[in-house]
Coordinates of C-alpha atoms in Angstrom, one line a residue:
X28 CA -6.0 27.5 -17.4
X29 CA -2.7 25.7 -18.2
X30 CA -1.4 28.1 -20.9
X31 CA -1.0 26.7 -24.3
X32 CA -2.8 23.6 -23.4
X33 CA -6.7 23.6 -23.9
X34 CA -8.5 22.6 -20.5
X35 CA -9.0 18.5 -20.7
X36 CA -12.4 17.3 -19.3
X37 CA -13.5 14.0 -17.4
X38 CA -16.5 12.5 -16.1
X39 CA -14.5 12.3 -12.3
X40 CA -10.9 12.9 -11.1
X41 CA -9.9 11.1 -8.3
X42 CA -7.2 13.0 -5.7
X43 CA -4.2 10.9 -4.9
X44 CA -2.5 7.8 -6.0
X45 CA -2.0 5.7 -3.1
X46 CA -4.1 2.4 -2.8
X47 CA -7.2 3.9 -2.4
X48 CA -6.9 5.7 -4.9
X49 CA -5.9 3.7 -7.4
X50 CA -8.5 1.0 -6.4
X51 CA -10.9 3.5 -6.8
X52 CA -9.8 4.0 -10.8
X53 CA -9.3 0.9 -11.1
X54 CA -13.1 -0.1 -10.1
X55 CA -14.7 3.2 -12.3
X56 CA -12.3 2.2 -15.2
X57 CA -15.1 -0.7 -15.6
X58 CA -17.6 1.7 -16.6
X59 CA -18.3 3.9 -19.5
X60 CA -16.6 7.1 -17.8
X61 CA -13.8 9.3 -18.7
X62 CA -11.5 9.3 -15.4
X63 CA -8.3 11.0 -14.4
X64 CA -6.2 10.3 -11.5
X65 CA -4.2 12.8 -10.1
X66 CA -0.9 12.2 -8.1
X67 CA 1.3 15.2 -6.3
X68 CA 3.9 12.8 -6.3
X69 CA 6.4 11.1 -9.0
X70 CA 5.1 7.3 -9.2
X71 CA 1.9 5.4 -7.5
X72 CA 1.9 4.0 -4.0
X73 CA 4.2 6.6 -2.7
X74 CA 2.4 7.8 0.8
X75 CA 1.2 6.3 3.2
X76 CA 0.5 2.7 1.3
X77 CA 4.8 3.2 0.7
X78 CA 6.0 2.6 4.4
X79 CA 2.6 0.6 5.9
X80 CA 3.4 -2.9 7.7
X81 CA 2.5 -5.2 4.4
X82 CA -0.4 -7.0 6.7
X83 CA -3.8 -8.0 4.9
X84 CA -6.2 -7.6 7.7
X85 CA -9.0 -9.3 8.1
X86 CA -11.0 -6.8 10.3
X87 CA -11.3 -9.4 13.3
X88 CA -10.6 -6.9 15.8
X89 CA -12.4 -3.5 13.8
X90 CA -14.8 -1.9 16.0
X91 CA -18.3 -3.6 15.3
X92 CA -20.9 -1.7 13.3
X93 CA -18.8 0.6 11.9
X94 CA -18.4 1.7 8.1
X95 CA -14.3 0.5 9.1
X96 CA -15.5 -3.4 10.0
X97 CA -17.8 -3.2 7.0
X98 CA -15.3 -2.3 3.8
X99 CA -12.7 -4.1 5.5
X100 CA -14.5 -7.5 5.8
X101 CA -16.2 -6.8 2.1
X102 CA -12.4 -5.9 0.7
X103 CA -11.2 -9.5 2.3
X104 CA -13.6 -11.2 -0.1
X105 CA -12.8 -9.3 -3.2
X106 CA -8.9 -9.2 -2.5
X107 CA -9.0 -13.0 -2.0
X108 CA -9.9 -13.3 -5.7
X109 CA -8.1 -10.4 -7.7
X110 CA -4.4 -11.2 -5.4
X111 CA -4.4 -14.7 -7.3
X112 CA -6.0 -13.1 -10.7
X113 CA -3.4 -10.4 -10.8
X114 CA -0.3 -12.2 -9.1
X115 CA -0.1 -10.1 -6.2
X116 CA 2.7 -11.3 -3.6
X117 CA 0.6 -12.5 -0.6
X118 CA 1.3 -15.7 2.0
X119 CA -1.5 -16.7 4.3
X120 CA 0.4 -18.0 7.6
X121 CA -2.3 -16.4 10.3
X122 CA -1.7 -14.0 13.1
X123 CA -1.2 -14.9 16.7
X124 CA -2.4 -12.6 19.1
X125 CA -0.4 -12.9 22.4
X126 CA -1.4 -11.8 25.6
X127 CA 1.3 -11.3 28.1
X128 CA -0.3 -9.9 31.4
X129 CA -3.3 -11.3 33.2
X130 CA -5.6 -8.1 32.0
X131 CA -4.4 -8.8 28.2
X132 CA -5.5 -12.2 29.1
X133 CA -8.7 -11.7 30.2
X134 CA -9.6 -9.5 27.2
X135 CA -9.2 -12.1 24.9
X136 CA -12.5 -13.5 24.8
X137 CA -14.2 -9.7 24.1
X138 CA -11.7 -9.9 20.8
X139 CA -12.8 -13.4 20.0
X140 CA -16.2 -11.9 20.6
X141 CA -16.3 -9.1 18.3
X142 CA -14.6 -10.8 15.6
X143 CA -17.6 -13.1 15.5
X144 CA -19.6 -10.1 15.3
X145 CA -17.3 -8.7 12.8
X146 CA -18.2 -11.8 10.5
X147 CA -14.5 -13.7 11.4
X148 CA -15.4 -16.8 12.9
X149 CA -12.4 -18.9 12.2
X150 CA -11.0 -17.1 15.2
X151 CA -10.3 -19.1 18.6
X152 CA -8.5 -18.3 22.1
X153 CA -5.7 -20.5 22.5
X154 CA -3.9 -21.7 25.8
X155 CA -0.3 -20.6 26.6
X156 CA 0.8 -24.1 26.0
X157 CA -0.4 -24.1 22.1
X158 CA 0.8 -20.4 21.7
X159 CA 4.5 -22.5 22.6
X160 CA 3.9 -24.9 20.6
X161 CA 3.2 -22.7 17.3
X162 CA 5.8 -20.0 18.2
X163 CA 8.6 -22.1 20.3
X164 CA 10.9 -19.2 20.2
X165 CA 9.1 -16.4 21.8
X166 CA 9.8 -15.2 25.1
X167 CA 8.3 -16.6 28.5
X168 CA 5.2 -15.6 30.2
X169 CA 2.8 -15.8 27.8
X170 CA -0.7 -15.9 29.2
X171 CA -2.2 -16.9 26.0
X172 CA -2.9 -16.1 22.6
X173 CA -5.9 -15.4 20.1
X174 CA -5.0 -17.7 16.7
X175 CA -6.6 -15.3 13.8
X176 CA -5.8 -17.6 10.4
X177 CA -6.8 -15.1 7.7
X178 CA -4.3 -12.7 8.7
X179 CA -1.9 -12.9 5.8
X180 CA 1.2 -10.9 4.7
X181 CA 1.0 -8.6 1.4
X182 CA 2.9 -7.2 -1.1
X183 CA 2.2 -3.4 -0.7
X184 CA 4.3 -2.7 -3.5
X185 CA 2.7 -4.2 -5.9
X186 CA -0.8 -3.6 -5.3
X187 CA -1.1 0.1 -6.2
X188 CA 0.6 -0.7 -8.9
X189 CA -1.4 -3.3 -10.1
X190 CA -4.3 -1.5 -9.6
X191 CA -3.1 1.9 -11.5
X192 CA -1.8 -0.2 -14.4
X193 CA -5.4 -1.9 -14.7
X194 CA -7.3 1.2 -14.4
X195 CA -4.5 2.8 -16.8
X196 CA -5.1 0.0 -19.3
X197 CA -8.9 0.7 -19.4
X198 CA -8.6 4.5 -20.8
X199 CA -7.6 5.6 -17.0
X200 CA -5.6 9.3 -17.3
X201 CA -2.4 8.9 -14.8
X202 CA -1.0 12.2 -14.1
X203 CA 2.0 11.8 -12.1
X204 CA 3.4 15.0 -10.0
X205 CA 0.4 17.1 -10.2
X206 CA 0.2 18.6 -6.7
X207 CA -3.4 20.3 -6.6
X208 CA -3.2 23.6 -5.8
X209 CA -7.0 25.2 -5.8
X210 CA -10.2 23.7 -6.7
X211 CA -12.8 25.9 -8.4
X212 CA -16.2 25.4 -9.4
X213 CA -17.5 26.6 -13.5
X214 CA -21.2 28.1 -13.9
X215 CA -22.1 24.4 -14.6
X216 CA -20.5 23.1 -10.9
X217 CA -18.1 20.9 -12.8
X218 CA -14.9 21.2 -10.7
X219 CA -11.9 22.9 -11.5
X220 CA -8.9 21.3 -10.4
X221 CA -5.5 23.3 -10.7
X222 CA -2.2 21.7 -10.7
X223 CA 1.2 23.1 -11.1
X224 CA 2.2 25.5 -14.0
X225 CA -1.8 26.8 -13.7
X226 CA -2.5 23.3 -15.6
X227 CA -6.3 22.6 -14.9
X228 CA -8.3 19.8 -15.1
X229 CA -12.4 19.7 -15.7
X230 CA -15.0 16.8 -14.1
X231 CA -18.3 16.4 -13.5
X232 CA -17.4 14.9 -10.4
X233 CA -14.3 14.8 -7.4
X234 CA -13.3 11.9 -5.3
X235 CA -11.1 13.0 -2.3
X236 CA -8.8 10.4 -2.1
X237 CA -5.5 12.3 -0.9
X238 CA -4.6 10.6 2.2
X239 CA -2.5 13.1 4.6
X240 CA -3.5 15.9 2.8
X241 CA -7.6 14.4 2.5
X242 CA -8.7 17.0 4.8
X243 CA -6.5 20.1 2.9
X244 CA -8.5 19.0 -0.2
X245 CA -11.8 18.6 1.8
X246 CA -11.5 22.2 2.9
X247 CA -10.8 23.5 -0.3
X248 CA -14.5 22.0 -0.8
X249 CA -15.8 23.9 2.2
X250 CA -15.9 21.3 4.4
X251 CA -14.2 20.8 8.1
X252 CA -15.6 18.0 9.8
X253 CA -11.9 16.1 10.0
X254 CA -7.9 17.1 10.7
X255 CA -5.3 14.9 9.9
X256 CA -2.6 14.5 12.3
X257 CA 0.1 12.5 10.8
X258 CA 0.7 9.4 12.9
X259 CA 4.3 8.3 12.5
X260 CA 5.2 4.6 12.4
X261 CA 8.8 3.9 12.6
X262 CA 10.0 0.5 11.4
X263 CA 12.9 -2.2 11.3
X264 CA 13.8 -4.5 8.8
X265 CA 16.1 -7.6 10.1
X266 CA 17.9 -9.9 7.7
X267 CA 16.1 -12.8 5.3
X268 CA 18.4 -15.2 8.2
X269 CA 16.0 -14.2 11.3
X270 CA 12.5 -15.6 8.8
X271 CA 12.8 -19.0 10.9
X272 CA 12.2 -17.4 13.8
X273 CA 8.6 -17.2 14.0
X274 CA 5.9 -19.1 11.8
X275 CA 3.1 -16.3 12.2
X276 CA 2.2 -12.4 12.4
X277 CA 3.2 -12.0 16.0
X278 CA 0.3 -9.7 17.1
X279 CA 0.0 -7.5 20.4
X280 CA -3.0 -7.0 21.9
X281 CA -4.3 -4.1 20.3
X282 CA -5.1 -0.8 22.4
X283 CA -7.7 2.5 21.4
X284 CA -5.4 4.1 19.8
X285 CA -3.1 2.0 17.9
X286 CA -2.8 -2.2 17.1
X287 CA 0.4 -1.8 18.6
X288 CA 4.0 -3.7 17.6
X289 CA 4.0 -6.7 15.8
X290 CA 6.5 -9.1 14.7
X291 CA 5.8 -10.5 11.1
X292 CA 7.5 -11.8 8.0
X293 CA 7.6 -10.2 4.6
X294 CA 7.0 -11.6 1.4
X295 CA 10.3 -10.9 0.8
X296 CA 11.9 -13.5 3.6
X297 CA 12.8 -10.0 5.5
X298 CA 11.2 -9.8 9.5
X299 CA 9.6 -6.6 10.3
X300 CA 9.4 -5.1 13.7
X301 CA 7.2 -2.1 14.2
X302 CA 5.5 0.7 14.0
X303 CA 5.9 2.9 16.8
X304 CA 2.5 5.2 17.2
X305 CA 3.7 9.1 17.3
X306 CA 1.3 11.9 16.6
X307 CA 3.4 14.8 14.5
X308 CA 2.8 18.4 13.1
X309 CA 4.7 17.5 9.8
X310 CA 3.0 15.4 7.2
X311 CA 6.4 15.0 6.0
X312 CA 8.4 13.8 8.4
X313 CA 9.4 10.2 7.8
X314 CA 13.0 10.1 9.3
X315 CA 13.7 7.6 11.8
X316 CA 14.7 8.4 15.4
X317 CA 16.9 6.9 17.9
X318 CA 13.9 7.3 20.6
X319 CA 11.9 5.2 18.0
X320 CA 14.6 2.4 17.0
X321 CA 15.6 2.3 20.9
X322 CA 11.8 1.6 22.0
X323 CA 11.6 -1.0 19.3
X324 CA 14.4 -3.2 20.2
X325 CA 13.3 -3.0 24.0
X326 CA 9.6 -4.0 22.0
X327 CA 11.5 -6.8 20.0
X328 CA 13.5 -8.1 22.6
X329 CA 10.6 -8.5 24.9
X330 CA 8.6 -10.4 22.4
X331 CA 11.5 -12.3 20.8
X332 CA 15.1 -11.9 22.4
X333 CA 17.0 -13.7 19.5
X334 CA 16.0 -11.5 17.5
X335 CA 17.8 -8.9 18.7
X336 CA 20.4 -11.4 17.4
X337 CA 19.9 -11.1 13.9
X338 CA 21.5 -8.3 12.2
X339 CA 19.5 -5.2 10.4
X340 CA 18.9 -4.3 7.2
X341 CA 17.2 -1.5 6.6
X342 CA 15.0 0.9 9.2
X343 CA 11.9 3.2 7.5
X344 CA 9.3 5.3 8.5
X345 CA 5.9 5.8 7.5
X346 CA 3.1 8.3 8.2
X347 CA -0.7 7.5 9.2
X348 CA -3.5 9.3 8.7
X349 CA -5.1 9.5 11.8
X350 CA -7.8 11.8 12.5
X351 CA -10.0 13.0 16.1
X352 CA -12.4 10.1 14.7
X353 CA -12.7 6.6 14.7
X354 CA -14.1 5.6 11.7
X355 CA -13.2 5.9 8.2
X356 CA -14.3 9.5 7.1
X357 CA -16.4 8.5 3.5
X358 CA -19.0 11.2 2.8
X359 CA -20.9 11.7 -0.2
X360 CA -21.8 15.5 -1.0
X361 CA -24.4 14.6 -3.7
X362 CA -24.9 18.6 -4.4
X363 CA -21.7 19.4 -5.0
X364 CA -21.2 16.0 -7.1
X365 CA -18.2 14.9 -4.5
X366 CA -17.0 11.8 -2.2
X367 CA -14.6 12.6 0.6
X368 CA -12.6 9.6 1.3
X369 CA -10.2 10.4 4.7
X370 CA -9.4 9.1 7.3
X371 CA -8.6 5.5 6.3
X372 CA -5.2 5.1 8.7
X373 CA -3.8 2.0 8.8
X374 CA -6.1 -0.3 7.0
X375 CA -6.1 1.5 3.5
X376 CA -4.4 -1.3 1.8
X377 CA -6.5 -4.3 3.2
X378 CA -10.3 -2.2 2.8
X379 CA -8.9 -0.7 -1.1
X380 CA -11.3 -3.0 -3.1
X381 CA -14.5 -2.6 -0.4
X382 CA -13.6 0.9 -0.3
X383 CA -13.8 1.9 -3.7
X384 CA -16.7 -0.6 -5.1
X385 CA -18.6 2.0 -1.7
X386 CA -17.0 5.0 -3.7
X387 CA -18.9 3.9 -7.2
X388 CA -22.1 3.1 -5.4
X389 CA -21.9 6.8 -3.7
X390 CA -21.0 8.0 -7.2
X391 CA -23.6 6.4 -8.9
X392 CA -26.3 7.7 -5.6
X393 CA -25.2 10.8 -6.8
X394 CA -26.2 10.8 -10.4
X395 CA -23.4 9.7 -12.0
X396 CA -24.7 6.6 -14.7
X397 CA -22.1 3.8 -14.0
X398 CA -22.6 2.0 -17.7
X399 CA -20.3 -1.2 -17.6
X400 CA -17.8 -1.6 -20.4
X401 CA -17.9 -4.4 -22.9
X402 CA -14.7 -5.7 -21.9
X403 CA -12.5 -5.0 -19.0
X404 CA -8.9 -5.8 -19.7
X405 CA -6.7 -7.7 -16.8
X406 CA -3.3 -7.7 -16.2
X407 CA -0.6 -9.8 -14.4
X408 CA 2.0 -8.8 -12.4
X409 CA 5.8 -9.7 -12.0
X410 CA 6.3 -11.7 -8.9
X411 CA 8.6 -9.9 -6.1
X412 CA 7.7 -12.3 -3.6
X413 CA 9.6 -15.4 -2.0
X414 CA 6.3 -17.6 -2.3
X415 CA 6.5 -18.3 -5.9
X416 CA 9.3 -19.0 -8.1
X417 CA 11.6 -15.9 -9.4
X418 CA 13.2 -15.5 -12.8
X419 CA 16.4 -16.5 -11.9
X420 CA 14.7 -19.8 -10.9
X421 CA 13.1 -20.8 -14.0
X422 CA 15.2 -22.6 -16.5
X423 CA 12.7 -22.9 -19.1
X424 CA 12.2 -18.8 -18.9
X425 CA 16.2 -17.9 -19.2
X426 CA 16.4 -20.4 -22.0
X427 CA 13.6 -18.1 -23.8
X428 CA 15.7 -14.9 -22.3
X429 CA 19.1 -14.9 -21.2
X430 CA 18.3 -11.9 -19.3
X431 CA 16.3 -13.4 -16.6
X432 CA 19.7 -15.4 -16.0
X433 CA 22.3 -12.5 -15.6
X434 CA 21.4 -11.9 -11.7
X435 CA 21.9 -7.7 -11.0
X436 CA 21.1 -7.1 -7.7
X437 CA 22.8 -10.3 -5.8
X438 CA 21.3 -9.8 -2.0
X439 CA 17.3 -9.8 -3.4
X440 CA 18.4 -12.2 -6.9
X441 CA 17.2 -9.4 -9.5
X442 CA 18.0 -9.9 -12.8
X443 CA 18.5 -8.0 -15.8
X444 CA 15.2 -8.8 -17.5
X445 CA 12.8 -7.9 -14.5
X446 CA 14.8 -4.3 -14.3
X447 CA 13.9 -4.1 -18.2
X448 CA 10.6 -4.7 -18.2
X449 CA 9.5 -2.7 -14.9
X450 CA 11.3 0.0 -17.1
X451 CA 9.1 -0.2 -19.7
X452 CA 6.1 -1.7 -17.7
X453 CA 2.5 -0.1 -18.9
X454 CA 3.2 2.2 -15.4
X455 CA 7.2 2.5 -16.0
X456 CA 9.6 3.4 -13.3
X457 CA 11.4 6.1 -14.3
X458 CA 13.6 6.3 -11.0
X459 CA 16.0 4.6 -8.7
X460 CA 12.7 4.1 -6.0
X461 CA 10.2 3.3 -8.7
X462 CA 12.8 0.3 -9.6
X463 CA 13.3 -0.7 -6.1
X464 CA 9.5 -1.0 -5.3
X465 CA 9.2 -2.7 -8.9
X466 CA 11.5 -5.7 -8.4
X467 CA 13.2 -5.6 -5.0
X468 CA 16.4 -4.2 -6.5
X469 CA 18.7 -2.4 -3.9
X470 CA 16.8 -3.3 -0.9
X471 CA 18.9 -6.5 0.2
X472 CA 21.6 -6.7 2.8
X473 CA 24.0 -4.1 0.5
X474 CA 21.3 -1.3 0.0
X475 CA 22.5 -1.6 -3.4
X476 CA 26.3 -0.3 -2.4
X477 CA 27.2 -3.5 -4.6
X478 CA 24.4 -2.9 -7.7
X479 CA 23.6 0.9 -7.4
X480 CA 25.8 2.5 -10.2
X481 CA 25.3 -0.8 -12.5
X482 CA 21.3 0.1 -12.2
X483 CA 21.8 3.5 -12.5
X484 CA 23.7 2.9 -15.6
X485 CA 21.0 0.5 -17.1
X486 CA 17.7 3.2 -16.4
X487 CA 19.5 6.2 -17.6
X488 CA 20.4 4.2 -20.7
X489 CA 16.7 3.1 -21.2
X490 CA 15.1 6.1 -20.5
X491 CA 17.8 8.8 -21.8
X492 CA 18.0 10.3 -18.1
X493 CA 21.3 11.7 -17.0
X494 CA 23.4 9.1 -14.9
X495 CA 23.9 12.6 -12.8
X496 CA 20.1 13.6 -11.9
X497 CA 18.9 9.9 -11.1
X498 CA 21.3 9.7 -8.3
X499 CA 20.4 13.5 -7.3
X500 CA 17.1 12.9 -7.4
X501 CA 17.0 9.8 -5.1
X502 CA 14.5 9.7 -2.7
X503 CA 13.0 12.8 -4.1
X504 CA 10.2 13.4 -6.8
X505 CA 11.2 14.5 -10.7
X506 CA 10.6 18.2 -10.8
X507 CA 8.0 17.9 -13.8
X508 CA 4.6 17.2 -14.5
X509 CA 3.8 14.0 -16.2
X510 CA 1.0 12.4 -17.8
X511 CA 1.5 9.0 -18.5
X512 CA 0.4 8.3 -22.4
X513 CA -2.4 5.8 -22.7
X514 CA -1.4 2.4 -24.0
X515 CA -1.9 1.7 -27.9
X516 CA -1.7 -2.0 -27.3
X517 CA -5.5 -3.2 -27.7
X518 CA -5.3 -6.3 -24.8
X519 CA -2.7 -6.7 -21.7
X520 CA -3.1 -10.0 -20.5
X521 CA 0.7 -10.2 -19.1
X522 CA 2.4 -13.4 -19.3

């Protein structure tokens, strides 16, 4: 036990903060349950959901019959409802699968076929002369294409967020930089989940939702039915001038192992171009390589030569979980009152809602009564996005606050007054990243050469941090513990 601090006790703790895992809180805080969810790192969103490829899949091309296809085309429903609810960044322009050899050609119509299956039937093969006609500036020699219009773009930013900030709002515990370190068992099987300092929390019940390190925290269970093998995915971000180069999420045709490199806006104007697919030892290895970047632009250039063109502005990395299986690895263990949820890869962000209502229902097959609150309390996000007007584009809003006016960060248009309040948001950030993934701040053209120390200036201010240890700390987690204190506020229905 944590000494000097009595041992806190909750119906379930959930493992990891990433968009599972905060989808799962989100979806228990409904009920009448004490839960507490437990992040090794400084902020929400920060593993693999951080550096993913911002697509909202629709599960066209998931292998049929599995428990992947099923969440995935079940989340597709549920997210098309809470993304306008909660204000979540999102743009539907379709995908456009193009096949550029005779044999990708010719598997087109098995992909038309098991997205059908899969329950996507807006799906149809196009000819090579269409694929020109919606994507004039790709390259010759296009066979064909597969035109997939629920394939949208995604703010992956914002989601977790907005998820952790719900369930946070509805008596959810947020304990930020709580590595777990053992996992015990007490004479009554309630777990025993230690943290750093020998903190420890008590619950009736454990859901696994850890990403890279799911199947570290599923052998501390007893269990070793899946490894993790971190699957790198390097990526590169070209200027908001290269967006009118294509209309849709350029797709390739996907192989076994990996959907391959795509081509595909952001919501914030930016073009992506990635990720690469390379199988590592380190789960935290997200640096970039020249190998990587070089097999990109060959990638890019292929696909769309004028984009090589266009300059870059940022390149990133982010890491997979992939595992020797290929399904989702979800597994109740009724007896010991626990849900492993591994394995989720690449599709975490797009399956978060199916996954976690599955989570409750395994929960609740397990014994745990799921009693739904009297009131659930919602709340709506700031827009990041290029979709939907922005502070600094609302007149009546400045007039009301002069601080939406005053324009910080000058390559995304941040202003003062979206800085302030993701500063003291219900789920503040408390660093230079947490601000960047809050409001866009710093991760224009400049890289925020032009805005850093003015930023820098305005959080250590609002939070009383040294000036000195925010820019140490940069890129890295806070070296403490921290439990986010609940909200006093009685509703949250954000403006």
């Amino acid at each position: 036990m944590h000494q000097g601090k009595p041992m806190q006790t909750y119906d379930i703790a959930i493992i990891g903060a990433g968009a599972v895992g905060t989808a799962i809180a989100r979806e228990l805080a409904r009920y009448q349950t004490r839960v507490v969810l437990l992040e090794a790192k400084a902020d929400v969103g920060m593993g693999t959901t951080k550096a993913n490829t911002a697509i909202w899949h629709t599960g066209f091309d998931a292998t049929p019959g599995t428990l992947e296809a099923r969440l995935l085309r079940r989340s597709y429903a549920l997210l098309e409802e809470y993304v306008e609810q909660a204000g979540i960044p999102t743009e539907r322009l379709g995908g456009l699968l193009v096949a550029w050899t005779e044999e990708q050609f010719h598997t087109l119509p098995r992909l038309l076929e098991r997205a059908h299956t899969n329950g996507v039937t807006d799906v149809r093969i196009i000819s090579a002369e269409e694929v020109y006609r919606l994507e004039p500036q790709l390259n010759q020699g296009a066979w064909g294409g597969l035109l997939v219009p629920g394939e949208s773009l995604i703010c992956p930013f914002t989601l977790p967020i907005a998820y952790a900030t719900e369930a946070v709002l509805n008596g959810v515990t947020l304990k930020l930089n709580f590595p777990v370190q053992q996992i015990g068992q007490d004479e009554e099987g309630a777990h025993l989940v230690t943290g750093p300092g020998g903190e420890t929390i008590k619950a009736r019940y454990l859901v696994n939702a850890a990403g890279l390190y799911s199947d570290e925290i599923n052998r501390m269970l007893g269990h070793h039915d899946f490894t993790v093998t971190p699957r790198r995915g390097e990526l590169i971000v070209f200027d908001k001038f290269a967006r009118r180069l294509i209309n849709h999420v350029i797709l390739p045709v996907p192989t076994a192992r990996t959907k391959g490199v795509l081509i595909s806006p952001t919501v914030y104007g930016n073009i992506l171009l990635g990720p690469t697919a390379e199988d590592l030892d380190d789960k935290t290895n997200t640096a970039t390589s020249e190998t990587g970047l070089q097999s990109l632009l060959e990638k890019g250039r292929a696909i769309l030569p004028q984009l090589l063109h266009e300059e870059v502005t940022a390149t990133y990395a982010g890491l997979r979980a992939a595992t020797e299986h290929k399904d989702y690895q979800i597994r109740l263990h009724a007896e010991q009152r626990y849900v492993c949820v591994g394995g989720i890869r690449s599709t975490g962000v797009s399956a978060s809602l199916g996954i976690a209502e599955y989570v409750a229902e395994l929960l609740a097959e397990a014994g745990l009564t799921l009693q739904p609150k009297a009131e659930f309390k919602t709340y709506r996000m700031p827009n990041i996005g290029e979709a939907r007007p922005r502070p600094y584009q609302q007149g009546k809003r400045i007039a009301q606050n002069p601080n939406y006016g005053r324009i910080v960060c000058h390559c995304e248009k941040v202003t003062l007054g979206e800085i302030l309040d993701a500063i003291h948001s219900p789920i503040p950030a408390r660093t230079l990243d947490g601000l960047r993934r809050r409001t866009r701040a710093m991760q224009g053209r400049c890289q925020g050469f032009n805005c850093r120390a003015t930023i820098v200036d305005i959080l250590a201010k609002e939070t009383g941090q040294d000036p000195r240890f925010l820019l140490a700390l940069d890129g890295q987690d806070p070296p403490m513990p921290f439990t986010l204190p609940q909200p006093d506020h009685a509703a949250e229905e954000h403006a």
